[in-house]
Short mmCIF file of C-alpha atoms in Angstrom, two decimals:
data_model
loop_
_atom_site.label_atom_id
_atom_site.label_comp_id
_atom_site.label_asym_id
_atom_site.label_seq_id
_atom_site.Cartn_x
_atom_site.Cartn_y
_atom_site.Cartn_z
CA UNK W 1126 238.58 19.53 67.95
CA UNK W 1127 240.54 22.71 68.01
CA UNK W 1128 237.74 25.01 69.01
CA UNK W 1129 239.09 28.55 68.87
CA UNK W 1130 242.56 29.93 68.32
CA UNK W 1131 242.26 33.66 67.82
CA UNK W 1132 244.55 34.92 65.12
CA UNK W 1133 242.85 38.20 64.48
CA UNK W 1134 246.28 39.27 65.69
CA UNK W 1135 247.71 38.06 62.37
CA UNK W 1136 244.94 39.72 60.38
CA UNK W 1137 245.95 42.88 62.17
CA UNK W 1138 249.52 42.19 61.23
CA UNK W 1139 248.63 42.00 57.56
CA UNK W 1140 246.76 45.27 57.73
CA UNK W 1141 249.11 47.25 59.92
CA UNK W 1142 251.80 49.08 58.04
CA UNK W 1143 252.72 51.39 60.87
CA UNK W 1144 254.60 51.27 64.12
CA UNK W 1145 252.64 54.29 65.29
CA UNK W 1146 249.31 55.74 64.20
CA UNK W 1147 247.42 58.78 65.30
CA UNK W 1148 244.68 58.69 67.84
CA UNK W 1149 246.49 56.44 70.32
CA UNK W 1150 246.24 57.15 74.03
CA UNK W 1151 249.55 57.73 75.79
CA UNK W 1152 248.46 56.57 79.21
CA UNK W 1153 247.73 58.40 82.43
CA UNK W 1154 251.18 59.95 82.75
CA UNK W 1155 250.76 63.69 83.19
CA UNK W 1156 253.23 66.37 84.16
CA UNK W 1157 252.35 69.73 85.64
CA UNK W 1158 255.21 72.20 85.29
CA UNK W 1159 255.27 75.44 87.17
CA UNK W 1160 257.49 77.91 85.38
CA UNK W 1161 258.19 81.45 86.37
CA UNK W 1162 255.56 83.84 84.97
CA UNK W 1163 253.65 80.87 83.45
CA UNK W 1164 252.17 79.51 86.68
CA UNK W 1165 254.63 80.11 89.51
CA UNK W 1166 253.82 83.67 90.41
CA UNK W 1167 257.49 84.69 90.78
CA UNK W 1168 259.51 87.44 89.18
CA UNK W 1169 260.69 87.44 85.62
CA UNK W 1170 264.42 87.22 86.16
CA UNK W 1171 264.94 90.93 85.58
CA UNK W 1172 267.64 92.91 87.31
CA UNK W 1173 265.97 94.50 90.39
CA UNK W 1174 268.86 94.55 92.87
CA UNK W 1175 271.77 96.17 91.20
CA UNK W 1176 272.80 93.40 88.80
CA UNK W 1177 271.63 90.23 90.58
CA UNK W 1178 269.00 88.04 88.89
CA UNK W 1179 265.83 86.93 90.61
CA UNK W 1180 265.67 83.18 91.40
CA UNK W 1181 263.76 81.11 88.85
CA UNK W 1182 261.97 78.04 90.26
CA UNK W 1183 260.45 75.15 88.30
CA UNK W 1184 258.68 72.21 89.93
CA UNK W 1185 256.75 69.29 88.49
CA UNK W 1186 254.88 66.09 89.43
CA UNK W 1187 254.71 62.92 87.36
CA UNK W 1188 251.99 61.80 87.31
CA UNK W 1189 250.01 64.78 88.56
CA UNK W 1190 246.92 62.68 89.31
CA UNK W 1191 247.07 59.45 91.33
CA UNK W 1192 244.84 57.14 93.34
CA UNK W 1193 245.20 56.78 97.09
CA UNK W 1194 248.46 55.08 97.95
CA UNK W 1195 250.07 55.57 94.54
CA UNK W 1196 253.35 57.49 94.47
CA UNK W 1197 254.35 60.39 92.24
CA UNK W 1198 257.77 61.79 91.38
CA UNK W 1199 258.30 65.39 92.53
CA UNK W 1200 261.16 67.17 90.75
CA UNK W 1201 262.42 70.74 91.09
CA UNK W 1202 265.17 73.07 89.97
CA UNK W 1203 266.04 76.63 90.97
CA UNK W 1204 268.56 79.00 89.43
CA UNK W 1205 270.07 82.16 90.93
CA UNK W 1206 269.22 80.76 94.39
CA UNK W 1207 271.27 80.26 97.55
CA UNK W 1208 268.55 78.68 99.72
CA UNK W 1209 265.14 77.05 99.22
CA UNK W 1210 262.28 76.32 101.62
CA UNK W 1211 259.34 73.98 101.02
CA UNK W 1212 255.79 74.69 102.13
CA UNK W 1213 252.28 73.41 101.57
CA UNK W 1214 252.21 69.62 101.22
CA UNK W 1215 255.90 69.39 102.19
CA UNK W 1216 258.25 71.35 104.40
CA UNK W 1217 261.81 72.08 105.39
CA UNK W 1218 264.94 73.33 103.68
CA UNK W 1219 265.66 71.89 100.24
CA UNK W 1220 268.59 71.81 97.86
CA UNK W 1221 268.30 74.01 94.79
CA UNK W 1222 267.50 70.93 92.69
CA UNK W 1223 266.38 67.39 93.35
CA UNK W 1224 263.61 64.82 93.15
CA UNK W 1225 261.74 62.50 95.51
CA UNK W 1226 258.76 60.17 95.63
CA UNK W 1227 255.69 61.55 97.37
CA UNK W 1228 252.60 59.65 98.52
CA UNK W 1229 249.36 60.88 100.07
CA UNK W 1230 246.89 58.72 101.97
CA UNK W 1231 243.73 60.80 101.58
CA UNK W 1232 241.61 62.09 98.71
CA UNK W 1233 242.23 65.73 97.84
CA UNK W 1234 244.53 68.24 96.17
CA UNK W 1235 248.02 68.72 97.55
CA UNK W 1236 250.07 71.79 96.60
CA UNK W 1237 253.85 71.47 96.76
CA UNK W 1238 255.39 74.94 96.95
CA UNK W 1239 259.08 75.84 96.86
CA UNK W 1240 260.35 79.35 97.64
CA UNK W 1241 263.99 80.10 96.84
CA UNK W 1242 266.04 83.14 97.82
CA UNK W 1243 269.13 84.69 96.29
CA UNK W 1244 270.92 87.99 95.87
CA UNK W 1245 268.22 89.04 93.40
CA UNK W 1246 265.29 88.35 95.71
CA UNK W 1247 262.79 85.52 95.98
CA UNK W 1248 261.21 83.16 93.46
CA UNK W 1249 258.38 80.67 94.01
CA UNK W 1250 257.11 77.62 92.20
CA UNK W 1251 254.33 75.15 92.92
CA UNK W 1252 252.76 71.96 91.57
CA UNK W 1253 249.51 70.29 92.55
CA UNK W 1254 248.97 66.58 93.12
CA UNK W 1255 245.37 65.34 92.72
CA UNK W 1256 244.60 62.23 94.79
CA UNK W 1257 241.42 60.36 93.91
CA UNK W 1258 239.67 57.28 95.22
CA UNK W 1259 240.84 53.98 93.81
CA UNK W 1260 238.66 52.77 90.94
CA UNK W 1261 237.53 49.15 90.95
CA UNK W 1262 239.91 48.05 88.23
CA UNK W 1263 239.37 44.30 88.56
CA UNK W 1264 236.80 41.85 87.23
CA UNK W 1265 236.58 38.14 87.94
CA UNK W 1266 237.83 35.90 85.14
CA UNK W 1267 236.64 32.30 85.05
CA UNK W 1268 237.42 29.19 83.07
CA UNK W 1269 234.43 26.87 82.99
CA UNK W 1270 232.28 24.87 80.58
CA UNK W 1271 230.98 27.98 78.87
CA UNK W 1272 227.46 29.30 78.23
CA UNK W 1273 224.61 26.79 77.93
CA UNK W 1274 224.77 26.68 74.13
CA UNK W 1275 228.50 25.91 74.10
CA UNK W 1276 229.57 22.35 73.37
CA UNK W 1277 232.71 20.78 74.77
CA UNK W 1278 234.86 23.90 75.30
CA UNK W 1279 238.21 23.77 77.05
CA UNK W 1280 240.57 26.56 78.15
CA UNK W 1281 238.15 29.43 77.50
CA UNK W 1282 238.57 32.41 79.92
CA UNK W 1283 235.41 34.47 80.46
CA UNK W 1284 234.32 37.76 82.03
CA UNK W 1285 231.00 39.57 82.28
CA UNK W 1286 230.65 42.89 80.42
CA UNK W 1287 227.99 45.57 80.82
CA UNK W 1288 227.02 47.54 77.71
CA UNK W 1289 224.73 50.55 77.69
CA UNK W 1290 223.12 52.85 75.19
CA UNK W 1291 225.62 55.76 75.24
CA UNK W 1292 224.96 58.29 77.98
CA UNK W 1293 221.98 56.40 79.45
CA UNK W 1294 221.12 53.87 82.13
CA UNK W 1295 219.67 51.48 79.54
CA UNK W 1296 222.12 48.63 80.02
CA UNK W 1297 222.62 44.89 79.77
CA UNK W 1298 225.20 42.72 81.53
CA UNK W 1299 226.36 39.79 79.40
CA UNK W 1300 228.29 36.88 80.87
CA UNK W 1301 230.71 34.44 79.25
CA UNK W 1302 232.54 36.96 77.09
CA UNK W 1303 235.82 35.39 75.91
CA UNK W 1304 238.97 37.22 77.07
CA UNK W 1305 241.25 37.42 74.05
CA UNK W 1306 244.71 38.98 74.08
CA UNK W 1307 245.05 38.12 70.39
CA UNK W 1308 242.41 40.56 69.12
CA UNK W 1309 241.21 44.12 69.67
CA UNK W 1310 237.71 45.30 70.48
CA UNK W 1311 234.42 44.05 71.91
CA UNK W 1312 232.21 41.71 69.87
CA UNK W 1313 228.79 40.59 71.07
CA UNK W 1314 226.71 37.79 69.57
CA UNK W 1315 223.33 39.31 68.67
CA UNK W 1316 220.88 36.40 68.19
CA UNK W 1317 219.56 35.27 71.56
CA UNK W 1318 222.12 37.31 73.52
CA UNK W 1319 221.90 41.04 72.81
CA UNK W 1320 218.72 42.70 74.12
CA UNK W 1321 217.09 44.61 71.20
CA UNK W 1322 215.74 47.11 73.74
CA UNK W 1323 219.24 48.56 74.07
CA UNK W 1324 218.73 50.16 70.64
CA UNK W 1325 222.42 50.97 70.25
CA UNK W 1326 223.10 53.70 67.68
CA UNK W 1327 224.64 52.58 64.39
CA UNK W 1328 228.03 53.78 63.20
CA UNK W 1329 227.62 55.30 59.74
CA UNK W 1330 229.96 55.96 56.84
CA UNK W 1331 230.36 59.49 55.48
CA UNK W 1332 227.68 58.64 52.90
CA UNK W 1333 225.20 57.52 55.56
CA UNK W 1334 225.49 53.75 55.07
CA UNK W 1335 225.56 51.49 58.13
CA UNK W 1336 229.02 50.13 58.94
CA UNK W 1337 229.52 46.37 58.95
CA UNK W 1338 232.63 44.42 59.84
CA UNK W 1339 234.15 41.07 58.90
CA UNK W 1340 236.80 39.52 61.14
CA UNK W 1341 238.71 36.38 60.19
CA UNK W 1342 240.13 34.06 62.83
CA UNK W 1343 242.01 30.80 62.40
CA UNK W 1344 238.83 28.88 63.19
CA UNK W 1345 236.48 30.94 61.01
CA UNK W 1346 234.92 34.36 60.62
CA UNK W 1347 232.45 36.72 62.29
CA UNK W 1348 230.20 39.22 60.50
CA UNK W 1349 227.89 41.94 61.76
CA UNK W 1350 227.24 45.62 62.29
CA UNK W 1351 229.26 48.27 64.14
CA UNK W 1352 227.38 50.20 66.81
CA UNK W 1353 228.19 52.58 69.66
CA UNK W 1354 227.94 51.58 73.33
CA UNK W 1355 229.22 52.54 76.73
CA UNK W 1356 231.29 49.54 77.86
CA UNK W 1357 231.63 48.92 81.61
CA UNK W 1358 234.06 46.51 83.28
CA UNK W 1359 234.31 46.73 87.06
CA UNK W 1360 234.49 50.45 87.82
CA UNK W 1361 235.97 51.30 84.42
CA UNK W 1362 233.97 52.82 81.55
CA UNK W 1363 234.75 53.23 77.85
CA UNK W 1364 232.22 55.77 76.63
CA UNK W 1365 230.57 55.66 73.21
CA UNK W 1366 232.92 52.95 71.96
CA UNK W 1367 232.48 51.25 68.58
CA UNK W 1368 231.59 47.59 69.15
CA UNK W 1369 230.92 44.77 66.72
CA UNK W 1370 227.41 43.24 66.87
CA UNK W 1371 227.97 39.78 65.41
CA UNK W 1372 225.08 38.13 63.59
CA UNK W 1373 223.06 41.34 63.45
CA UNK W 1374 219.65 40.39 62.03
CA UNK W 1375 218.96 43.79 60.43
CA UNK W 1376 218.27 43.54 56.66
CA UNK W 1377 221.46 45.43 55.78
CA UNK W 1378 223.57 42.61 57.28
CA UNK W 1379 221.55 39.59 56.17
CA UNK W 1380 224.06 38.65 53.45
CA UNK W 1381 227.71 38.06 54.39
CA UNK W 1382 230.19 39.44 51.83
CA UNK W 1383 231.77 36.63 49.83
CA UNK W 1384 235.34 37.72 50.59
CA UNK W 1385 234.50 37.36 54.29
CA UNK W 1386 232.91 33.91 54.33
CA UNK W 1387 234.75 32.19 51.49
CA UNK W 1388 236.44 28.97 52.59
CA UNK W 1389 235.96 29.37 56.36
CA UNK W 1390 233.23 28.55 58.85
CA UNK W 1391 230.90 30.98 60.60
CA UNK W 1392 231.78 31.61 64.26
CA UNK W 1393 228.86 34.02 64.67
CA UNK W 1394 226.80 31.86 67.03
CA UNK W 1395 227.24 30.97 70.69
CA UNK W 1396 227.46 27.28 69.82
CA UNK W 1397 230.24 27.82 67.28
CA UNK W 1398 232.16 30.41 69.28
CA UNK W 1399 231.73 28.79 72.69
CA UNK W 1400 231.10 32.27 74.12
CA UNK W 1401 228.56 35.08 74.07
CA UNK W 1402 231.14 37.42 72.61
CA UNK W 1403 234.83 38.36 72.52
CA UNK W 1404 236.67 40.98 74.57
CA UNK W 1405 239.78 41.82 72.53
CA UNK W 1406 242.38 43.36 74.87
CA UNK W 1407 245.65 42.76 73.02
CA UNK W 1408 248.69 45.02 72.57
CA UNK W 1409 247.06 47.30 70.00
CA UNK W 1410 244.08 49.63 70.03
CA UNK W 1411 242.05 49.49 66.82
CA UNK W 1412 241.43 46.20 65.05
CA UNK W 1413 242.64 47.55 61.72
CA UNK W 1414 244.38 50.89 62.19
CA UNK W 1415 245.71 53.30 59.57
CA UNK W 1416 245.34 50.82 56.71
CA UNK W 1417 241.55 51.10 56.99
CA UNK W 1418 241.71 54.89 57.34
CA UNK W 1419 243.65 55.33 54.13
CA UNK W 1420 241.77 52.88 51.93
CA UNK W 1421 239.01 50.28 51.76
CA UNK W 1422 240.60 46.99 52.82
CA UNK W 1423 238.79 44.01 51.35
CA UNK W 1424 237.29 41.69 53.93
CA UNK W 1425 237.25 44.24 56.76
CA UNK W 1426 234.87 47.23 56.98
CA UNK W 1427 231.80 47.73 54.78
CA UNK W 1428 229.17 50.35 54.14
CA UNK W 1429 225.85 48.50 54.05
CA UNK W 1430 222.36 49.31 52.81
CA UNK W 1431 219.35 47.08 52.31
CA UNK W 1432 220.67 46.35 48.80
CA UNK W 1433 224.38 45.68 49.24
CA UNK W 1434 227.54 45.97 51.34
CA UNK W 1435 230.57 47.65 49.79
CA UNK W 1436 234.08 47.66 51.22
CA UNK W 1437 234.89 51.03 52.80
CA UNK W 1438 237.57 52.98 54.63
CA UNK W 1439 236.83 54.09 58.19
CA UNK W 1440 238.32 56.75 60.50
CA UNK W 1441 240.14 55.53 63.61
CA UNK W 1442 237.50 56.99 65.92
CA UNK W 1443 234.83 54.80 64.33
CA UNK W 1444 236.80 51.55 64.19
CA UNK W 1445 236.13 48.77 66.68
CA UNK W 1446 238.72 49.34 69.39
CA UNK W 1447 240.24 47.93 72.56
CA UNK W 1448 237.98 49.16 75.41
CA UNK W 1449 240.89 49.46 77.86
CA UNK W 1450 242.57 52.23 75.85
CA UNK W 1451 239.33 54.24 76.10
CA UNK W 1452 239.10 54.15 79.92
CA UNK W 1453 239.59 57.45 81.73
CA UNK W 1454 242.41 55.85 83.75
CA UNK W 1455 244.00 52.41 84.10
CA UNK W 1456 244.15 52.58 80.31
CA UNK W 1457 247.69 51.51 79.43
CA UNK W 1458 247.17 47.75 79.52
CA UNK W 1459 245.90 44.79 81.51
CA UNK W 1460 247.12 41.95 83.72
CA UNK W 1461 245.70 38.44 83.50
CA UNK W 1462 246.02 36.35 86.65
CA UNK W 1463 245.06 32.66 86.77
CA UNK W 1464 245.99 29.90 89.22
CA UNK W 1465 248.22 26.98 88.31
CA UNK W 1466 246.62 23.83 86.89
CA UNK W 1467 247.77 20.27 87.75
CA UNK W 1468 248.69 17.80 85.01
CA UNK W 1469 245.30 16.12 85.35
CA UNK W 1470 243.50 19.38 84.61
CA UNK W 1471 240.90 21.36 86.56
CA UNK W 1472 237.11 21.44 86.38
CA UNK W 1473 237.04 25.23 86.81
CA UNK W 1474 239.32 28.19 87.53
CA UNK W 1475 238.77 31.65 88.95
CA UNK W 1476 241.27 34.44 88.42
CA UNK W 1477 241.32 38.16 87.76
CA UNK W 1478 241.48 40.57 84.85
CA UNK W 1479 243.15 43.71 86.19
CA UNK W 1480 243.11 46.99 84.26
CA UNK W 1481 246.08 49.34 84.15
CA UNK W 1482 249.82 48.85 84.62
CA UNK W 1483 251.50 50.73 87.47
CA UNK W 1484 248.44 52.93 88.03
CA UNK W 1485 247.17 51.34 91.27
CA UNK W 1486 248.62 49.24 94.06
CA UNK W 1487 247.24 46.01 92.56
CA UNK W 1488 248.82 46.43 89.12
CA UNK W 1489 252.42 47.26 90.01
CA UNK W 1490 255.34 45.27 88.63
CA UNK W 1491 257.05 42.71 90.84
CA UNK W 1492 259.79 40.59 89.23
CA UNK W 1493 258.25 40.29 85.76
CA UNK W 1494 260.43 40.56 82.64
CA UNK W 1495 259.34 42.72 79.71
CA UNK W 1496 259.23 41.16 76.24
CA UNK W 1497 258.83 43.91 73.67
CA UNK W 1498 256.98 43.05 70.47
CA UNK W 1499 257.45 44.22 66.93
CA UNK W 1500 254.89 46.43 65.20
CA UNK W 1501 252.52 43.51 64.64
CA UNK W 1502 252.72 42.19 68.21
CA UNK W 1503 255.19 39.33 67.67
CA UNK W 1504 258.37 38.15 69.37
CA UNK W 1505 260.62 35.13 68.70
CA UNK W 1506 260.25 31.68 70.23
CA UNK W 1507 263.09 29.23 69.66
CA UNK W 1508 261.79 25.66 69.80
CA UNK W 1509 264.08 22.70 69.19
CA UNK W 1510 266.67 24.97 67.62
CA UNK W 1511 264.32 26.77 65.22
CA UNK W 1512 263.60 30.48 65.62
CA UNK W 1513 259.85 31.12 65.17
CA UNK W 1514 259.64 34.86 64.57
CA UNK W 1515 255.83 35.12 64.43
CA UNK W 1516 255.19 34.07 68.03
CA UNK W 1517 252.85 35.69 70.57
CA UNK W 1518 250.73 35.23 73.69
CA UNK W 1519 247.03 34.62 73.10
CA UNK W 1520 244.51 33.91 75.86
CA UNK W 1521 241.89 33.35 73.15
CA UNK W 1522 243.71 30.25 71.89
CA UNK W 1523 242.72 27.20 73.87
CA UNK W 1524 246.11 25.49 73.78
CA UNK W 1525 249.78 25.76 72.87
CA UNK W 1526 249.94 25.78 69.06
CA UNK W 1527 253.22 24.98 67.31
CA UNK W 1528 254.66 22.60 64.76
CA UNK W 1529 256.27 19.34 65.92
CA UNK W 1530 255.91 16.25 63.73
CA UNK W 1531 257.36 14.01 66.44
CA UNK W 1532 254.34 14.40 68.74
CA UNK W 1533 251.42 12.03 68.17
CA UNK W 1534 248.19 13.56 66.86
CA UNK W 1535 244.84 12.88 68.49
CA UNK W 1536 242.46 10.38 66.96
CA UNK W 1537 239.35 12.07 68.34
CA UNK W 1538 240.22 15.71 68.96
CA UNK W 1539 241.21 16.88 65.51
CA UNK W 1540 244.15 19.28 65.40
CA UNK W 1541 245.39 18.50 68.91
CA UNK W 1542 248.50 16.64 70.04
CA UNK W 1543 247.92 13.46 72.09
CA UNK W 1544 251.21 12.24 73.59
CA UNK W 1545 250.89 8.78 75.18
CA UNK W 1546 252.00 10.23 78.53
CA UNK W 1547 252.56 13.70 79.95
CA UNK W 1548 255.23 15.31 77.79
CA UNK W 1549 257.74 17.83 79.20
CA UNK W 1550 258.99 20.43 76.72
CA UNK W 1551 260.81 23.75 76.70
CA UNK W 1552 261.32 26.75 74.46
CA UNK W 1553 263.10 30.11 74.66
CA UNK W 1554 261.25 33.39 74.20
CA UNK W 1555 263.20 36.44 73.00
CA UNK W 1556 261.80 39.94 72.84
CA UNK W 1557 261.76 41.91 69.62
CA UNK W 1558 265.20 43.49 69.40
CA UNK W 1559 266.71 40.85 71.71
CA UNK W 1560 266.76 42.83 74.97
CA UNK W 1561 265.17 40.01 76.98
CA UNK W 1562 265.27 36.24 76.73
CA UNK W 1563 264.01 33.41 78.92
CA UNK W 1564 263.27 29.70 78.93
CA UNK W 1565 259.70 28.46 79.23
CA UNK W 1566 259.23 24.92 80.55
CA UNK W 1567 255.80 23.48 79.84
CA UNK W 1568 253.93 20.20 79.58
CA UNK W 1569 251.46 18.68 77.14
CA UNK W 1570 248.80 16.18 78.16
CA UNK W 1571 246.58 13.93 76.05
CA UNK W 1572 243.31 15.81 75.55
CA UNK W 1573 241.48 12.65 74.46
CA UNK W 1574 242.17 11.07 77.86
CA UNK W 1575 240.82 13.97 79.92
CA UNK W 1576 237.48 13.55 81.71
CA UNK W 1577 234.64 15.55 80.15
CA UNK W 1578 234.37 17.59 83.37
CA UNK W 1579 237.85 19.10 82.84
CA UNK W 1580 237.69 22.67 81.49
CA UNK W 1581 241.34 23.71 81.98
CA UNK W 1582 244.41 21.68 81.04
CA UNK W 1583 247.84 21.91 79.41
CA UNK W 1584 246.83 20.85 75.90
CA UNK W 1585 248.14 21.88 72.51
CA UNK W 1586 248.04 21.33 68.79
CA UNK W 1587 249.65 22.00 65.45
CA UNK W 1588 250.26 25.43 63.90
CA UNK W 1589 252.20 27.07 61.10
CA UNK W 1590 255.91 26.47 60.73
CA UNK W 1591 256.96 30.00 61.82
CA UNK W 1592 254.58 30.44 64.74
CA UNK W 1593 254.42 29.52 68.39
CA UNK W 1594 251.00 30.49 69.73
CA UNK W 1595 251.26 30.57 73.53
CA UNK W 1596 247.59 30.00 74.29
CA UNK W 1597 245.72 29.93 77.58
CA UNK W 1598 247.80 27.15 79.25
CA UNK W 1599 250.72 29.60 79.22
CA UNK W 1600 248.71 31.89 81.51
CA UNK W 1601 248.15 29.23 84.19
CA UNK W 1602 250.04 30.13 87.37
CA UNK W 1603 251.31 33.45 86.00
CA UNK W 1604 250.65 37.19 86.10
CA UNK W 1605 250.81 38.23 82.46
CA UNK W 1606 251.02 41.94 81.56
CA UNK W 1607 249.71 43.22 78.21
CA UNK W 1608 250.91 46.77 77.46
CA UNK W 1609 249.09 48.68 74.73
CA UNK W 1610 251.00 50.31 71.87
CA UNK W 1611 252.30 53.82 72.67
CA UNK W 1612 250.83 53.76 76.19
CA UNK W 1613 253.25 54.89 78.90
CA UNK W 1614 253.96 52.41 81.72
CA UNK W 1615 256.60 52.19 84.46
CA UNK W 1616 258.59 49.88 82.17
CA UNK W 1617 258.36 52.10 79.07
CA UNK W 1618 255.82 52.30 76.30
CA UNK W 1619 253.96 49.37 74.79
CA UNK W 1620 253.55 47.21 72.88
CA UNK W 1621 254.99 44.54 75.11
CA UNK W 1622 254.16 41.44 77.14
CA UNK W 1623 255.61 40.88 80.61
CA UNK W 1624 255.55 37.85 82.86
#
């Protein structure tokens, strides 16, 4: 059966009415400018030598804080100057304006000073580069047969996540959290998974009610409370982040709102989800955004008491959000790296989830092409001559999902395609706005014929007529970049995918 194809992405699309909302991080890019009289210590440009103006020197670094081995761009400009000399972390004669890449190999603060002379005297400017130790920005990502309670999963990528009571060492590490580029925020299954001793603090509405959240996916829904936790992945920490505790057994969340559960199945157990939780690390930050700030959106956030749950609005800072955007650094996106998979499938895979884009040596661009998305995270896939404008990449979907009536359906695995032999196909992806385009060649294999030991394979199934869901098989053998909306990266601001 089609186990899990995360389309919280499309829920987000229905709720998002903005291309840009407040409260978004803009990445680690920082510029320190040293302007005369502001921070340069030079003269003010007044006439002190019989009509000649004092040199004015400005100098800046972008970014101003880097990890060991990462470069920064040093730029400078001097007016009223005939000669300039560098000192501090650099040296020698310099032109009156210019730029260059600088790199330092040791931790510390490096001051770049430029002194320029002219008929009016001397002017000086300086900028400081902070070099810090590299943060462990990588966690292992595995594709296996899932947690013990899972049943027959395929193409599910997992990581382990540590959550702590905010500001304390009271923590729990939870394995088999599904990595999902089609949703936003951390969700943990409560029954049998979350340690009650964590005693995470509840997020409350302005009236003091406990906040609950409903999330609808293609395969069903989740329901539970919203609580605060410190979220740790590798050496990265998102402090006091709102997370969704699915299946919370507290009395206030015992009854699921009808508009949440109507007509769909409950994914709020390990057996139904095939995971102990979901790590949503897609191209947006909050899972609802400004729509839920401005009004109560039915089927999303609720204020709950022991008597009832009522739909409510919620400020951005309290909404369940992408943990990556809340990191102190490496916060502009992620890279998913998985090995290639043969046509016969694989019994397990081990890859990496890397945080940050262009912020450390291990997350720099190579030859990848950027595919910008629209304001709901979509681009266009052209398959067999039809342009599918609601297409996207989704590691939380366990196959390629698209519409093709010519491919045989499976008799056992409902919703999947089962071609009689390995089927070679192709499609063309085009970025929003048309700046980039490229052909994707892929294969489909018969999922019913795979041995039960196979946990990773190029399988797929049917989807809506305007969608191509590039699920986990797309990620096999690729480095896939996921840039968060409004976050600065070396290839411009997100949202975009790159591969």
